[in-house]
């Protein structure tokens, strides 16, 4: 893994959250740091494959002050400010949001036991999905 794989950075959390909600899914956001091997593990082994199956997963970098991201209120921000706002300084941190920007499941901080990470992620996704209610068309 010479280079980090990448999840996209959302231009607007409002739009990303709304699109996730329309599919009955939470907005999943990875707070990452370039070069972080555990961030790469979470991206490559879990979030990227799940994104290809329809998970609304995005990332921000805890130290990025360049890329503009509109927050859930529509205000202009960047990854470093958002990570600070969410008190997500440790990487990787995976957050689960509803369309309004409320955290709806326990955040996953770090990778304490890599063998069990998938189970922890699945459990929090189930919690988040349960708080969103039934999928549209169900």
mmCIF file of C-alpha atoms in Angstrom:
data_model
loop_
_atom_site.group_PDB
_atom_site.id
_atom_site.type_symbol
_atom_site.label_atom_id
_atom_site.label_comp_id
_atom_site.label_asym_id
_atom_site.label_seq_id
_atom_site.Cartn_x
_atom_site.Cartn_y
_atom_site.Cartn_z
ATOM 1 C CA UNK A 1 0.000 0.000 0.000
ATOM 2 C CA UNK A 2 2.383 2.638 -1.211
ATOM 3 C CA UNK A 3 -0.365 5.272 -1.452
ATOM 4 C CA UNK A 4 -3.509 5.879 0.508
ATOM 5 C CA UNK A 5 -6.696 4.815 -1.200
ATOM 6 C CA UNK A 6 -9.311 7.504 -1.070
ATOM 7 C CA UNK A 7 -12.920 8.017 -0.260
ATOM 8 C CA UNK A 8 -14.313 11.199 -1.735
ATOM 9 C CA UNK A 9 -14.518 14.391 0.295
ATOM 10 C CA UNK A 10 -18.091 15.722 0.323
ATOM 11 C CA UNK A 11 -18.557 19.198 -1.120
ATOM 12 C CA UNK A 12 -21.669 19.543 1.053
ATOM 13 C CA UNK A 13 -22.618 17.543 4.114
ATOM 14 C CA UNK A 14 -26.198 18.799 3.674
ATOM 15 C CA UNK A 15 -26.420 17.278 0.201
ATOM 16 C CA UNK A 16 -24.564 14.079 1.166
ATOM 17 C CA UNK A 17 -26.782 13.650 4.230
ATOM 18 C CA UNK A 18 -29.959 14.235 2.238
ATOM 19 C CA UNK A 19 -28.912 11.726 -0.444
ATOM 20 C CA UNK A 20 -28.061 9.121 2.198
ATOM 21 C CA UNK A 21 -31.418 9.663 3.938
ATOM 22 C CA UNK A 22 -33.297 9.316 0.643
ATOM 23 C CA UNK A 23 -31.818 5.816 0.344
ATOM 24 C CA UNK A 24 -32.602 5.025 3.972
ATOM 25 C CA UNK A 25 -28.929 5.049 4.892
ATOM 26 C CA UNK A 26 -26.843 6.999 7.386
ATOM 27 C CA UNK A 27 -24.118 9.342 6.216
ATOM 28 C CA UNK A 28 -20.859 7.658 7.227
ATOM 29 C CA UNK A 29 -17.857 9.915 7.591
ATOM 30 C CA UNK A 30 -14.280 8.791 8.133
ATOM 31 C CA UNK A 31 -12.075 11.320 9.901
ATOM 32 C CA UNK A 32 -8.682 10.397 8.523
ATOM 33 C CA UNK A 33 -5.054 11.487 8.381
ATOM 34 C CA UNK A 34 -2.836 11.068 5.306
ATOM 35 C CA UNK A 35 -0.355 8.243 5.831
ATOM 36 C CA UNK A 36 -2.287 6.718 8.764
ATOM 37 C CA UNK A 37 -2.074 2.918 8.295
ATOM 38 C CA UNK A 38 -5.185 2.262 10.385
ATOM 39 C CA UNK A 39 -7.150 4.829 8.379
ATOM 40 C CA UNK A 40 -6.064 2.999 5.252
ATOM 41 C CA UNK A 41 -7.169 -0.328 6.741
ATOM 42 C CA UNK A 42 -10.646 1.079 7.482
ATOM 43 C CA UNK A 43 -10.908 2.674 4.019
ATOM 44 C CA UNK A 44 -9.577 -0.192 1.933
ATOM 45 C CA UNK A 45 -10.974 -3.163 3.829
ATOM 46 C CA UNK A 46 -14.355 -1.814 4.910
ATOM 47 C CA UNK A 47 -15.637 1.553 3.693
ATOM 48 C CA UNK A 48 -14.589 1.417 0.027
ATOM 49 C CA UNK A 49 -16.104 -2.057 -0.539
ATOM 50 C CA UNK A 50 -19.254 -1.015 1.340
ATOM 51 C CA UNK A 51 -19.452 2.211 -0.694
ATOM 52 C CA UNK A 52 -19.468 0.152 -3.891
ATOM 53 C CA UNK A 53 -22.508 -1.642 -2.414
ATOM 54 C CA UNK A 54 -24.382 1.618 -1.758
ATOM 55 C CA UNK A 55 -23.073 2.855 1.606
ATOM 56 C CA UNK A 56 -22.880 6.657 1.701
ATOM 57 C CA UNK A 57 -19.301 6.856 2.986
ATOM 58 C CA UNK A 58 -17.076 9.925 2.717
ATOM 59 C CA UNK A 59 -13.941 11.208 4.380
ATOM 60 C CA UNK A 60 -12.360 14.360 5.681
ATOM 61 C CA UNK A 61 -8.791 14.825 6.769
ATOM 62 C CA UNK A 62 -8.187 15.974 10.314
ATOM 63 C CA UNK A 63 -5.441 18.336 9.120
ATOM 64 C CA UNK A 64 -6.971 19.630 5.860
ATOM 65 C CA UNK A 65 -7.467 23.389 5.751
ATOM 66 C CA UNK A 66 -7.620 23.633 1.934
ATOM 67 C CA UNK A 67 -10.625 21.700 0.640
ATOM 68 C CA UNK A 68 -13.913 23.521 1.146
ATOM 69 C CA UNK A 69 -16.711 21.497 2.710
ATOM 70 C CA UNK A 70 -20.139 22.959 3.439
ATOM 71 C CA UNK A 71 -21.300 21.720 6.829
ATOM 72 C CA UNK A 72 -24.790 20.517 7.751
ATOM 73 C CA UNK A 73 -25.918 24.135 8.264
ATOM 74 C CA UNK A 74 -24.587 25.137 4.835
ATOM 75 C CA UNK A 75 -21.647 27.116 6.224
ATOM 76 C CA UNK A 76 -18.266 26.968 4.517
ATOM 77 C CA UNK A 77 -15.721 24.948 6.453
ATOM 78 C CA UNK A 78 -12.853 22.484 5.969
ATOM 79 C CA UNK A 79 -11.820 19.120 7.368
ATOM 80 C CA UNK A 80 -9.679 20.404 10.232
ATOM 81 C CA UNK A 81 -12.457 22.669 11.519
ATOM 82 C CA UNK A 82 -15.093 19.947 11.197
ATOM 83 C CA UNK A 83 -12.926 17.404 13.028
ATOM 84 C CA UNK A 84 -12.395 19.963 15.794
ATOM 85 C CA UNK A 85 -16.144 20.727 15.938
ATOM 86 C CA UNK A 86 -16.938 17.013 16.285
ATOM 87 C CA UNK A 87 -14.066 16.469 18.754
ATOM 88 C CA UNK A 88 -12.672 13.812 16.431
ATOM 89 C CA UNK A 89 -8.937 14.406 16.743
ATOM 90 C CA UNK A 90 -7.941 10.719 16.876
ATOM 91 C CA UNK A 91 -7.715 8.873 13.561
ATOM 92 C CA UNK A 92 -9.383 6.884 12.273
ATOM 93 C CA UNK A 93 -12.752 7.968 13.625
ATOM 94 C CA UNK A 94 -15.918 6.805 11.861
ATOM 95 C CA UNK A 95 -19.044 8.903 12.472
ATOM 96 C CA UNK A 96 -22.656 8.063 11.621
ATOM 97 C CA UNK A 97 -25.020 10.962 10.873
ATOM 98 C CA UNK A 98 -28.643 11.499 9.937
ATOM 99 C CA UNK A 99 -29.580 14.114 7.320
ATOM 100 C CA UNK A 100 -29.633 16.902 9.930
ATOM 101 C CA UNK A 101 -26.117 16.185 11.171
ATOM 102 C CA UNK A 102 -27.032 14.351 14.369
ATOM 103 C CA UNK A 103 -24.784 11.463 15.349
ATOM 104 C CA UNK A 104 -27.047 8.426 15.398
ATOM 105 C CA UNK A 105 -24.673 5.632 16.440
ATOM 106 C CA UNK A 106 -21.622 5.238 18.601
ATOM 107 C CA UNK A 107 -18.558 6.559 16.821
ATOM 108 C CA UNK A 108 -15.747 4.116 16.127
ATOM 109 C CA UNK A 109 -12.446 5.556 17.333
ATOM 110 C CA UNK A 110 -9.228 3.821 16.356
ATOM 111 C CA UNK A 111 -8.779 0.163 15.493
ATOM 112 C CA UNK A 112 -8.171 -1.620 18.782
ATOM 113 C CA UNK A 113 -8.770 -5.160 17.478
ATOM 114 C CA UNK A 114 -8.530 -5.341 13.665
ATOM 115 C CA UNK A 115 -10.013 -8.865 13.581
ATOM 116 C CA UNK A 116 -13.266 -7.582 15.095
ATOM 117 C CA UNK A 117 -13.487 -4.186 13.364
ATOM 118 C CA UNK A 118 -15.960 -5.397 10.739
ATOM 119 C CA UNK A 119 -18.318 -6.632 13.451
ATOM 120 C CA UNK A 120 -18.085 -3.313 15.325
ATOM 121 C CA UNK A 121 -18.774 -1.408 12.096
ATOM 122 C CA UNK A 122 -21.725 -3.639 11.183
ATOM 123 C CA UNK A 123 -23.219 -3.216 14.675
ATOM 124 C CA UNK A 124 -23.054 0.592 14.547
ATOM 125 C CA UNK A 125 -24.413 0.656 10.988
ATOM 126 C CA UNK A 126 -27.362 -1.434 12.188
ATOM 127 C CA UNK A 127 -27.918 0.996 15.067
ATOM 128 C CA UNK A 128 -27.784 3.993 12.719
ATOM 129 C CA UNK A 129 -30.096 2.384 10.186
ATOM 130 C CA UNK A 130 -32.543 1.501 12.950
ATOM 131 C CA UNK A 131 -32.723 5.148 14.033
ATOM 132 C CA UNK A 132 -33.496 6.238 10.468
ATOM 133 C CA UNK A 133 -36.572 4.054 10.182
ATOM 134 C CA UNK A 134 -37.633 1.900 7.247
ATOM 135 C CA UNK A 135 -36.094 2.410 3.814
ATOM 136 C CA UNK A 136 -38.182 4.215 1.250
ATOM 137 C CA UNK A 137 -40.236 1.810 -0.777
ATOM 138 C CA UNK A 138 -40.219 -0.787 2.056
#
